[in-house]
Coordinates of C-alpha atoms in Angstrom, one line a residue:
X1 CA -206.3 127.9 -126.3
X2 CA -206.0 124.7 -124.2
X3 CA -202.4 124.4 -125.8
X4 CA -201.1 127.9 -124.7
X5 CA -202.6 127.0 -121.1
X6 CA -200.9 123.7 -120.5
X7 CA -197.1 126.1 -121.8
X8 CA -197.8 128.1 -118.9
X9 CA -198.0 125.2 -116.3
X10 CA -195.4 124.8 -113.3
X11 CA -193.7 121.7 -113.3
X12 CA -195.7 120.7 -110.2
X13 CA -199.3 121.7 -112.5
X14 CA -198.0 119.4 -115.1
X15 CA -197.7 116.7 -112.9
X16 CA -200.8 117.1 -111.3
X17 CA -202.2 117.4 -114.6
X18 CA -200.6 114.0 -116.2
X19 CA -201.0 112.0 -112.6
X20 CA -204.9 113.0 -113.2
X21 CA -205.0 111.4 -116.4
X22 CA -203.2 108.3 -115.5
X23 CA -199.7 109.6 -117.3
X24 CA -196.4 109.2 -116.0
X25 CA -195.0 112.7 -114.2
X26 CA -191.7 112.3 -114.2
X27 CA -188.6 113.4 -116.1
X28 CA -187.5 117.4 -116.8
X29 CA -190.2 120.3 -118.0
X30 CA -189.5 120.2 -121.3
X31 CA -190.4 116.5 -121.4
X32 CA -193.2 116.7 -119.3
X33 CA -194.8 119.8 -121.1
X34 CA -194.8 117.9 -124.7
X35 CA -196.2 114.7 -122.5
X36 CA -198.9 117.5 -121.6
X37 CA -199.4 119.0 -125.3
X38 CA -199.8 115.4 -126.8
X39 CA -202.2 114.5 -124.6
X40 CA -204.5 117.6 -124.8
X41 CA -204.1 116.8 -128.5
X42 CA -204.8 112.9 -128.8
X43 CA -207.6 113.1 -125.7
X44 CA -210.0 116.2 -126.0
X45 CA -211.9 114.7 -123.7
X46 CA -214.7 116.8 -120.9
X47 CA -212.5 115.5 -118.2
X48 CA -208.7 116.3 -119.6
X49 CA -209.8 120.5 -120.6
X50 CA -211.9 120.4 -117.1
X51 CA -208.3 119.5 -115.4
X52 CA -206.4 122.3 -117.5
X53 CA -209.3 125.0 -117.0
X54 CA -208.6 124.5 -113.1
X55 CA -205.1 124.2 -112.8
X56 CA -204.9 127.1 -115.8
X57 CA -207.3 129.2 -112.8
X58 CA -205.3 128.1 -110.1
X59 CA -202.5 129.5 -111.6
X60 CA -203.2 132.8 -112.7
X61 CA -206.6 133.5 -111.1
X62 CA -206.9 137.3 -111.9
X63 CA -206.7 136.7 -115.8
X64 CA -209.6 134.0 -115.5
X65 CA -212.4 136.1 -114.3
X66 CA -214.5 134.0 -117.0
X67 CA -213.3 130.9 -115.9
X68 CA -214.0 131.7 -112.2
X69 CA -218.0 132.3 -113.0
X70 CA -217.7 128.9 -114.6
X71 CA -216.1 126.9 -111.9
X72 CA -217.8 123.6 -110.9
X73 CA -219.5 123.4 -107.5
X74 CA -216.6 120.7 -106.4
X75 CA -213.7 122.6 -107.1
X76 CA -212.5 123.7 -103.5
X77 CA -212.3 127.1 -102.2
X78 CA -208.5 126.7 -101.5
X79 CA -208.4 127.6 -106.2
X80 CA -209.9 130.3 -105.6
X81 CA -208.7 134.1 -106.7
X82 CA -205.9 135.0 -104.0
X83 CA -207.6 138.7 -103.6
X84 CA -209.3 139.4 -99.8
X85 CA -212.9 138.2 -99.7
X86 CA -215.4 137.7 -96.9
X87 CA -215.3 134.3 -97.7
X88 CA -211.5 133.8 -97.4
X89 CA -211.1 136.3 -93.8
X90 CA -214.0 134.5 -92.4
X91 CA -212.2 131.3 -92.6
X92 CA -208.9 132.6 -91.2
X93 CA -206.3 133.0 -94.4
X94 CA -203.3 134.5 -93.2
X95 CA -199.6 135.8 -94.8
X96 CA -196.6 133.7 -95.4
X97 CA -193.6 135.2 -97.2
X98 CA -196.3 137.8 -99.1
X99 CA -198.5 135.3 -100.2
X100 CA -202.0 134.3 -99.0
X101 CA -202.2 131.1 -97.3
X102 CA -203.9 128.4 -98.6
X103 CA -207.3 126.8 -96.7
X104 CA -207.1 123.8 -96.0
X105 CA -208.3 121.1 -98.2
X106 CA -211.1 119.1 -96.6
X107 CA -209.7 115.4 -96.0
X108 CA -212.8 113.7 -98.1
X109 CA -211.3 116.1 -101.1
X110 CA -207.6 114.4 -101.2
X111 CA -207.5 110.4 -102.4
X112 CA -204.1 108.1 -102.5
X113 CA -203.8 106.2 -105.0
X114 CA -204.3 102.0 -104.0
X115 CA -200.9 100.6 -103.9
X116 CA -200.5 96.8 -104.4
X117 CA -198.7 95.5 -101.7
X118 CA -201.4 97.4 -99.1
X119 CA -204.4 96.8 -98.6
X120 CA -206.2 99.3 -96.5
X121 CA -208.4 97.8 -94.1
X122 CA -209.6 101.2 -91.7
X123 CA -208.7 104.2 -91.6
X124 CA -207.1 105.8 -88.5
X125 CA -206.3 109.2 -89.8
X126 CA -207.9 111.1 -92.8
X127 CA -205.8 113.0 -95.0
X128 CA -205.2 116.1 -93.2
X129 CA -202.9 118.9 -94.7
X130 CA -199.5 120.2 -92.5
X131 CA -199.8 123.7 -91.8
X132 CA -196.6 125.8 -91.1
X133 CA -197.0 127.9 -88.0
X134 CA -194.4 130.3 -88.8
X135 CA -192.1 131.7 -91.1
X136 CA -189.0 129.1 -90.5
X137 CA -188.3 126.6 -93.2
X138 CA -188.5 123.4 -90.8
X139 CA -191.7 122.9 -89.3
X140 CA -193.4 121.0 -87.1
X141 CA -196.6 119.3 -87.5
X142 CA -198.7 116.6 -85.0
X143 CA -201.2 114.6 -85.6
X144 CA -202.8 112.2 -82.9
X145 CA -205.2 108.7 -82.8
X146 CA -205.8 105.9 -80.5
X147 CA -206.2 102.3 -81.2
X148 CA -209.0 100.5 -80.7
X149 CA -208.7 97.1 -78.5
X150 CA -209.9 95.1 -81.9
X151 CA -207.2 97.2 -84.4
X152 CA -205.0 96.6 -81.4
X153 CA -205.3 92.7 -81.6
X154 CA -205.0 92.5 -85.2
X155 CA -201.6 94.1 -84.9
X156 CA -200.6 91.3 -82.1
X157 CA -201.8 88.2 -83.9
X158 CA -200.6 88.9 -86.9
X159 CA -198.2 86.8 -88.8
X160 CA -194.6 88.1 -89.5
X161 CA -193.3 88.5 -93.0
X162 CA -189.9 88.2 -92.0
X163 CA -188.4 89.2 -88.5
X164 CA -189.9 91.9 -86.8
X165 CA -192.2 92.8 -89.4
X166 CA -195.7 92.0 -89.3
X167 CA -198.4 91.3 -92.0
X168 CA -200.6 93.8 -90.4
X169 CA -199.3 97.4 -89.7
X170 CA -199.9 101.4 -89.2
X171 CA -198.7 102.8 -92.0
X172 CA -198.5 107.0 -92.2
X173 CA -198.5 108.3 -95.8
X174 CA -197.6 111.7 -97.5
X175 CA -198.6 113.2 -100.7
X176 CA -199.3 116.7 -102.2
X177 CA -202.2 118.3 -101.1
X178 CA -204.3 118.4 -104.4
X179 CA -208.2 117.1 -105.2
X180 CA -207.9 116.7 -108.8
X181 CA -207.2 113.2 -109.5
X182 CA -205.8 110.1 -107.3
X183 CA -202.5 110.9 -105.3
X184 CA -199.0 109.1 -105.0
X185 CA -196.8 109.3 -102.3
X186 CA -194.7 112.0 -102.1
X187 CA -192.4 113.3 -99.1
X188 CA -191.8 116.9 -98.5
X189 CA -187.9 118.0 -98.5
X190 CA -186.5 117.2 -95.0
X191 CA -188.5 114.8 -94.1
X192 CA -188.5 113.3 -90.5
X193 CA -191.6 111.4 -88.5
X194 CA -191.0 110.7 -84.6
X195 CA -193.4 108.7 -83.2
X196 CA -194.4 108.7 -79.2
X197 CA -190.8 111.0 -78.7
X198 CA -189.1 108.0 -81.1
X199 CA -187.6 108.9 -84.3
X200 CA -188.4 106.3 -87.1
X201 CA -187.0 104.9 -90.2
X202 CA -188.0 107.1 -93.7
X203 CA -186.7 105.4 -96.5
X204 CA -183.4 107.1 -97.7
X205 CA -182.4 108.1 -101.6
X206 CA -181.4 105.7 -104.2
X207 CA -177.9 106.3 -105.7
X208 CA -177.8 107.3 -108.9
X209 CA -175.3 105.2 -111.5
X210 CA -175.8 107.5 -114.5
X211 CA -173.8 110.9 -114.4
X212 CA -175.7 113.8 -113.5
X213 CA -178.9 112.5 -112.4
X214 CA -179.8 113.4 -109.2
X215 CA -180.2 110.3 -106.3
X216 CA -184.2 109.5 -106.3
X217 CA -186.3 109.3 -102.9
X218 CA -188.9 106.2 -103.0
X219 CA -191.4 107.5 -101.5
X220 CA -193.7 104.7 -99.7
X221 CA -195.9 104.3 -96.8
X222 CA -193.7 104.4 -93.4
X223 CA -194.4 101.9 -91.1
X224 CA -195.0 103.2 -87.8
X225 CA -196.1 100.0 -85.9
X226 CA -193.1 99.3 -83.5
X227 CA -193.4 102.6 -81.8
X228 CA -196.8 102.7 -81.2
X229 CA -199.1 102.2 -78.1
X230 CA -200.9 99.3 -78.4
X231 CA -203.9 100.2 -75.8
X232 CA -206.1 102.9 -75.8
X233 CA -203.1 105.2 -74.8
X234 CA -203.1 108.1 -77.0
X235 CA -200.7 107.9 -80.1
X236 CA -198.8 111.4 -80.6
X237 CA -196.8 111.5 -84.7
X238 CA -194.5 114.5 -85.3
X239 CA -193.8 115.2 -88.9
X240 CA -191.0 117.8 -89.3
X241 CA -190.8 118.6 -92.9
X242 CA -189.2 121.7 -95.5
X243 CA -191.6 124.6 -95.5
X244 CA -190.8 125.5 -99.7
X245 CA -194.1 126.7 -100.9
X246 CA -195.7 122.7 -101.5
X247 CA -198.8 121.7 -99.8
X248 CA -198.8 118.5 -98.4
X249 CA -201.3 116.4 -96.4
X250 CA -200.7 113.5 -93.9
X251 CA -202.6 110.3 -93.4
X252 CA -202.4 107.2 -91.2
X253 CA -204.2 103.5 -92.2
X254 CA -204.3 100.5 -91.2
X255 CA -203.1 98.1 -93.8
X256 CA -202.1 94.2 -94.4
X257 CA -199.0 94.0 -96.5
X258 CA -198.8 91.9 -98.9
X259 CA -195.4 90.0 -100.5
X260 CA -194.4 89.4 -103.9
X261 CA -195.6 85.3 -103.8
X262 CA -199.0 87.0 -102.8
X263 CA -199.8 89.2 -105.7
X264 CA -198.2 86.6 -107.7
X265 CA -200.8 83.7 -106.6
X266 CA -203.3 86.8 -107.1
X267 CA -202.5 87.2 -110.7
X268 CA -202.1 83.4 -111.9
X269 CA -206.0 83.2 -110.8
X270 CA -207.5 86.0 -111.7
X271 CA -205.4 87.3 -114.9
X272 CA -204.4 84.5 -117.2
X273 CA -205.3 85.1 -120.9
X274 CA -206.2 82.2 -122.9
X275 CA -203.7 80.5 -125.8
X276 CA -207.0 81.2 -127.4
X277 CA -207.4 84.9 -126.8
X278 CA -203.2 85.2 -127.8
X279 CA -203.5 84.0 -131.1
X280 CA -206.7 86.6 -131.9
X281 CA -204.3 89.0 -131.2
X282 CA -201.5 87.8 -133.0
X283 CA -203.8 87.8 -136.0
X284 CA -205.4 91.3 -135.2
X285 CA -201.8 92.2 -135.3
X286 CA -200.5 90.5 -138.6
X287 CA -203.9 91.0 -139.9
X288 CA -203.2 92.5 -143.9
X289 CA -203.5 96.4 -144.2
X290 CA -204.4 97.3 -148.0
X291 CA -203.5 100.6 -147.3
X292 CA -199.6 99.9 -145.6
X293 CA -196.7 99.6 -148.0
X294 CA -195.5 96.9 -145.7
X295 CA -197.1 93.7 -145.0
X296 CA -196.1 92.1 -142.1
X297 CA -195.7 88.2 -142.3
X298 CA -194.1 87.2 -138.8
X299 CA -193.4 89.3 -135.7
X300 CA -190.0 87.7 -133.3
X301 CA -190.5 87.3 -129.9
X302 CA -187.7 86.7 -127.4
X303 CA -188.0 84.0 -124.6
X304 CA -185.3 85.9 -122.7
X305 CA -186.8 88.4 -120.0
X306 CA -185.8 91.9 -120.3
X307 CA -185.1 92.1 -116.9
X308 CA -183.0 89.6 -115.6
X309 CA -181.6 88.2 -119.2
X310 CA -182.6 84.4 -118.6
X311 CA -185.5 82.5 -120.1
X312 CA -188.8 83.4 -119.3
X313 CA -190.1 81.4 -116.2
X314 CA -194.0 83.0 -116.2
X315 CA -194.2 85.3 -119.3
X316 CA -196.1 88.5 -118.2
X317 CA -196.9 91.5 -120.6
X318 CA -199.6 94.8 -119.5
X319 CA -202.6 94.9 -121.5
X320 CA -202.1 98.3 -122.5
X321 CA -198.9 98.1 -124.2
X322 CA -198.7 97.3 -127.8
X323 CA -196.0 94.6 -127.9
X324 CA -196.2 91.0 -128.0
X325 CA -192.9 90.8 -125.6
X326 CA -193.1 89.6 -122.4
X327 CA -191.2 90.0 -119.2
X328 CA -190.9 87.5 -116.2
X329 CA -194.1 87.9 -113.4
X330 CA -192.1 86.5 -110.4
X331 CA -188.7 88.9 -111.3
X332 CA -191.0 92.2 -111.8
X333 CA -193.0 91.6 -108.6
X334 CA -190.0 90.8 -107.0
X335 CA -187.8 94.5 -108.3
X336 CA -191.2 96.6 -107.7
X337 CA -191.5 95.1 -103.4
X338 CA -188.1 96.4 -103.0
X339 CA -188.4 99.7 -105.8
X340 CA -191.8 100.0 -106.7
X341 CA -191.9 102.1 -110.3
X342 CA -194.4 99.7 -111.6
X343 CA -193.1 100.4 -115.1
X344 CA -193.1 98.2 -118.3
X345 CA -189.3 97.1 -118.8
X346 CA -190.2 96.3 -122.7
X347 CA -191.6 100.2 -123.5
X348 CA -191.3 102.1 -120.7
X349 CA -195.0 102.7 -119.7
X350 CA -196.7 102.3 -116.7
X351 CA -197.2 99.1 -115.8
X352 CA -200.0 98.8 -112.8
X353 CA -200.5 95.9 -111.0
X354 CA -204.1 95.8 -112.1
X355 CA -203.1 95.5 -115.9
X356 CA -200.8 92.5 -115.5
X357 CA -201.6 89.6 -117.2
X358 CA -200.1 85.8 -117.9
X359 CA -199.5 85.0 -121.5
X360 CA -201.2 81.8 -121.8
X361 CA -199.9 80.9 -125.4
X362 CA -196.5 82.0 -124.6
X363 CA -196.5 79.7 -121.6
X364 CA -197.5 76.7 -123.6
X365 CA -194.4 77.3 -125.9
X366 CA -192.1 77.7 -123.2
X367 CA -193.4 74.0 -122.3
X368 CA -192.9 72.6 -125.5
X369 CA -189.2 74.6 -126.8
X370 CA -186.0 73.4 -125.5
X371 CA -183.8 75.6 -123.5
X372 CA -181.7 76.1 -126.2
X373 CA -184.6 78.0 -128.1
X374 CA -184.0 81.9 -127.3
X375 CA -186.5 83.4 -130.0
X376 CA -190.0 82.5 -131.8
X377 CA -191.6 84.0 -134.6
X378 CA -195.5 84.3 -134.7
X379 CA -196.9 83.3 -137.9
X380 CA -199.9 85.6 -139.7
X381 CA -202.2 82.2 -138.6
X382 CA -202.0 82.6 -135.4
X383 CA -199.3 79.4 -135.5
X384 CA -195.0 79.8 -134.2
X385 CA -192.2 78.6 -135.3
X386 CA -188.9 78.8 -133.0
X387 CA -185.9 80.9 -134.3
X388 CA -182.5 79.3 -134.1
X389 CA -179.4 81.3 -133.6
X390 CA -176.9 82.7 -135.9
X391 CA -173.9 80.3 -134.8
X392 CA -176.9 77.4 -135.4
X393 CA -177.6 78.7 -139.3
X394 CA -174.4 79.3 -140.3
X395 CA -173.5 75.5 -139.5
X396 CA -176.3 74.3 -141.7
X397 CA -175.6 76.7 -144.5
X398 CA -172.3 75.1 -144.5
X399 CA -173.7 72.2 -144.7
X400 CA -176.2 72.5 -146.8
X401 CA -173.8 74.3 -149.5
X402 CA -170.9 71.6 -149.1
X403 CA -170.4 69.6 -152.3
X404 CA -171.3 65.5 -152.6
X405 CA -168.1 63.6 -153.6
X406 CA -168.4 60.1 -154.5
X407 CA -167.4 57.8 -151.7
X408 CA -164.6 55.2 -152.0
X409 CA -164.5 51.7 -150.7
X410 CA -160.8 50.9 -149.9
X411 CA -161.7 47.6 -147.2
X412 CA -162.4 45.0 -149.6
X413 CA -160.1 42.9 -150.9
X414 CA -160.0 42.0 -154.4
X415 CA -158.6 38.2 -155.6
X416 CA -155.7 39.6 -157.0
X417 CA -154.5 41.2 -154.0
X418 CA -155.3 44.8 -155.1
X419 CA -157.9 47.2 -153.2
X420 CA -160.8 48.0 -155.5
X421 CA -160.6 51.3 -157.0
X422 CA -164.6 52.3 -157.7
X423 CA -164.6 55.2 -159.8
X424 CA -167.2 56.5 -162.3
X425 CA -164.7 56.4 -165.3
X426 CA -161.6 54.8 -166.1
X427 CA -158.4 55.3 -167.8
X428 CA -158.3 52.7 -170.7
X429 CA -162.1 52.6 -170.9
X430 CA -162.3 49.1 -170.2
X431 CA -162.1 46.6 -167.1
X432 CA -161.0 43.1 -166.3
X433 CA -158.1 41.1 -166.3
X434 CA -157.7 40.8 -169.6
X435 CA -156.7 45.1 -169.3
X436 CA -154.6 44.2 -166.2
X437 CA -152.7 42.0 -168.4
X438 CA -152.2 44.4 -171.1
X439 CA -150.9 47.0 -168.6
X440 CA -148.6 44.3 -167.2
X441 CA -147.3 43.3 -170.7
X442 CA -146.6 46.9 -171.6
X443 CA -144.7 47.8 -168.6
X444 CA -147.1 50.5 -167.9
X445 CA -148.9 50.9 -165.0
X446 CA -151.7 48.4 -164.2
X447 CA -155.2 49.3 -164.0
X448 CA -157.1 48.0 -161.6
X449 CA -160.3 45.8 -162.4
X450 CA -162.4 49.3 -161.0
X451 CA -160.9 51.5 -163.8
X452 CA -157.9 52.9 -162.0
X453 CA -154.4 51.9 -162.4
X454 CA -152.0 50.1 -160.2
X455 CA -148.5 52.1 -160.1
X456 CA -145.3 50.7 -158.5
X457 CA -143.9 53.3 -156.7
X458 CA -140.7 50.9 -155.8
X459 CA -139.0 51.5 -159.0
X460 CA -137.5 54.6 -160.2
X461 CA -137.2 55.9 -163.4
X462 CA -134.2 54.0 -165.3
X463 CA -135.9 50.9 -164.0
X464 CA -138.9 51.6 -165.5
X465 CA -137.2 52.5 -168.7
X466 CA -135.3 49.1 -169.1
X467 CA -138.5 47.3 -168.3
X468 CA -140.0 49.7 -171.1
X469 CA -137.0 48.4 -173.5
X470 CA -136.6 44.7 -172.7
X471 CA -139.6 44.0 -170.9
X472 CA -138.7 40.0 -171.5
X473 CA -134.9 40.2 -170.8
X474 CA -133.7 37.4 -169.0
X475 CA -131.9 39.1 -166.3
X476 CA -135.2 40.8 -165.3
X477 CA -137.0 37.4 -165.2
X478 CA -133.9 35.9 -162.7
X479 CA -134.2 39.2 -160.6
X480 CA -137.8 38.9 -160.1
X481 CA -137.4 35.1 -159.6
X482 CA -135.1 35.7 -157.1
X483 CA -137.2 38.9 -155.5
X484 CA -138.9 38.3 -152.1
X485 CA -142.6 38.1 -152.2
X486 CA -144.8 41.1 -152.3
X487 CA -145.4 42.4 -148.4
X488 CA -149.6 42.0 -147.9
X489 CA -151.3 44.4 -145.7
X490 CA -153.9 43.8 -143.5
X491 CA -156.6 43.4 -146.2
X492 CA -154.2 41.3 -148.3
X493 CA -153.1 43.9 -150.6
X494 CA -149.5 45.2 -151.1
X495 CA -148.3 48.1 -149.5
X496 CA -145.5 49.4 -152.4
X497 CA -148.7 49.5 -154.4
X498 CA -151.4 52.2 -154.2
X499 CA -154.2 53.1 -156.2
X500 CA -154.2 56.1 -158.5
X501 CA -156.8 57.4 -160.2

């Protein structure tokens, strides 16, 4: 039944129906409606079907006869069955474009939802719904208050956040005229406030980089505090707003604004989880499941924030969200002051300021890891290793799967003149003069007292085959007399003779 109901929602039901329930409402229909169904699904809880019973009445109040003699004694008169009763022509419902008008909503029965960087401190105007006075689309609505001399004071002597912007202000705020649930700030189409015959600034639309998607309003408290009276002179606010079949009420605090560096000195001392605390859920995580086919022995975490793609200066996650990864406290704070979506950069889900909190493990490796260090792995014990990169690995594979090759010693000279040649094996098997003697005798090549043998390179081929053939001739004897000395290179060896193995 409750399935069928939620189908039939408007696209403003489901997002009363998902902001109720602490969901996010945005995106098309189609997405919000299976947002709707899972929820109905996973949460069957009193409060969820008592949110789809009165939205399902509000909706189509003649089929819900039954549901009408059920209603709870808080549900507001305004949800009521659109036919003529005493009730309704007592309190003065009237016709616009063929359709009943809707009461207005007491101001105790509408509540906006806390927003971070206010802090209400009195309220100046209740929420208070516009009313059209006619059939035109534009419409004008007023709303007056006065300032007391104290409220008036605290605007004067407070500090300034930047020029011309002060910590303590008069902020007006718009949302959809609804009791079920908390309500964010939304502005009606055509949109304008004048304060005191002065038009003020409304925030304008963000532009849109992907194709097709329509520019986005942020809608946030407007700060009416430079046009205002500050003495008991009567304060006069003109809202001018589309008339398209939305309700919408109107209210006006006074707030302290707070900056980024505030909520960020707010959250290192009140929401810090312990190293401790991490590592119990890095184990509750890698914790052995006899029934998965997987066992899990390490889950990667990056040190490089989502966000802004640099290394993690405070390492911030929500406490809600399933992940291990964290995303950089100052850099969030910082994007939701200037665009507040107060969404999780890592999964996508909301992200309240209340459910931030500071990794304390994470921050503790961030201490002890080089920069160079991009990525950890938690271990099943609660313990980390760091993950080197792929450039980083492949070097010490090389390394590691590089042959050893024995190492010769070419600087040391030997007392006949000839570098040693230190090699495991030899080619006559034996060593010593006696074998360089031999060689010498033979007119072969000499081996050096290291196993290898001595070759002159000096003589070609028909010379070596005469020495071969009359290796005492005399003529050979007087040649070599007569020969200049060997040349001896700078370890005393000669440099016509080299080594060869």
């Amino acid at each position: 039944m409750f399935p069928n109901m939620v189908k039939s929602f408007r696209v403003s039901d489901l997002q009363t129906l998902l902001a109720s329930m602490g969901r996010s409402k945005s995106g098309l229909k189609q997405d919000l409606v299976g947002r709707a169904l899972r929820l109905v699904q996973t949460e069957y809880s009193p409060e969820l079907l008592k949110n789809v019973r009165q939205l399902y009445e509000s909706r189509f109040p003649k089929t819900s006869g039954w549901l009408a003699a059920r209603r709870p004694e808080g549900i507001p008169v305004a949800y009521s069955s659109l036919s003529s009763s005493p009730t309704a022509t007592s309190q003065g419902a009237d016709y616009l474009n063929g359709i009943s008008k809707p009461i207005p909503t007491p101001a105790a029965e509408v509540k906006l939802v806390q927003l971070p960087f206010y802090q209400t401190l009195e309220t100046l105007l209740p929420p208070t719904e516009l009313i059209a006075q006619n059939n035109e689309k534009l419409q004008d609505s007023q709303c007056i208050f006065e300032l007391t001399p104290n409220q008036a004071d605290q605007i004067r002597n407070a500090s300034e956040l930047r020029p011309g912007i002060r910590s303590i202000q008069v902020v007006l705020r718009i949302c959809y005229t609804d009791s079920i649930g908390v309500q964010e700030d939304q502005y009606p189409p055509n949109i304008a406030v004048k304060v005191n015959q002065s038009y003020c600034h409304v925030p304008g639309y963000y532009p849109s980089n992907k194709p097709g998607v329509e520019p986005r309003r942020p809608c946030r408290p407007v700060n009416i505090t430079p046009w205002l009276h500050l003495s008991n002179v009567t304060n006069r606010v003109t809202v001018t707003w589309g008339n398209f079949g939305k309700r919408y009420s109107v209210a006006v605090y006074l707030v302290r604004v707070f900056t980024a560096a505030d909520l960020f000195s707010q959250l290192k001392l009140c929401s810090v989880e312990s190293a401790e605390r991490c590592r119990e859920r890095i184990q509750d995580k890698l914790r052995f499941d006899p029934e998965s086919e997987i066992a899990t022995t390490g889950l990667r975490v990056s040190l490089i924030c989502p966000l802004v793609k640099m290394r993690l200066g405070v390492p911030c996650r929500v406490l809600t969200c399933a992940h291990l990864q964290c995303f950089d406290a100052v850099f969030f704070l910082q994007m939701n002051e200037k665009k507040p979506t107060w969404t999780c950069p890592v999964c996508d889900k909301p992200a309240p300021f209340e459910l931030l909190t500071i990794d304390g493990l994470l921050s503790e490796i961030l201490k002890e890891t080089c920069e160079d260090i991009e990525e950890i792995e938690y271990l099943t014990d609660g313990s980390w290793r760091p993950i080197r990169d792929e450039k980083e690995r492949d070097r010490e594979r090389e390394r590691s799967n590089t042959p050893e090759y024995p190492v010769v010693d070419i600087c040391i000279p030997e007392a006949n003149g000839h570098s040693p040649a230190h090699s495991s094996t030899s080619l006559t098997g034996k060593s010593g003069s006696s074998s360089v003697g031999a060689s010498g005798a033979a007119g072969g090549p000499a081996v050096a007292p290291g196993g290898g043998a001595v070759v002159d390179l000096t003589l070609d081929s028909s010379s070596e085959e005469e020495g071969g053939v009359a290796g005492g001739d005399s003529e050979d004897t007087e040649d070599s007399a007569d020969s200049p000395a060997p040349k001896r290179g700078r370890y005393n060896y000669d440099k016509d003779l080299v080594t060869a193995y």
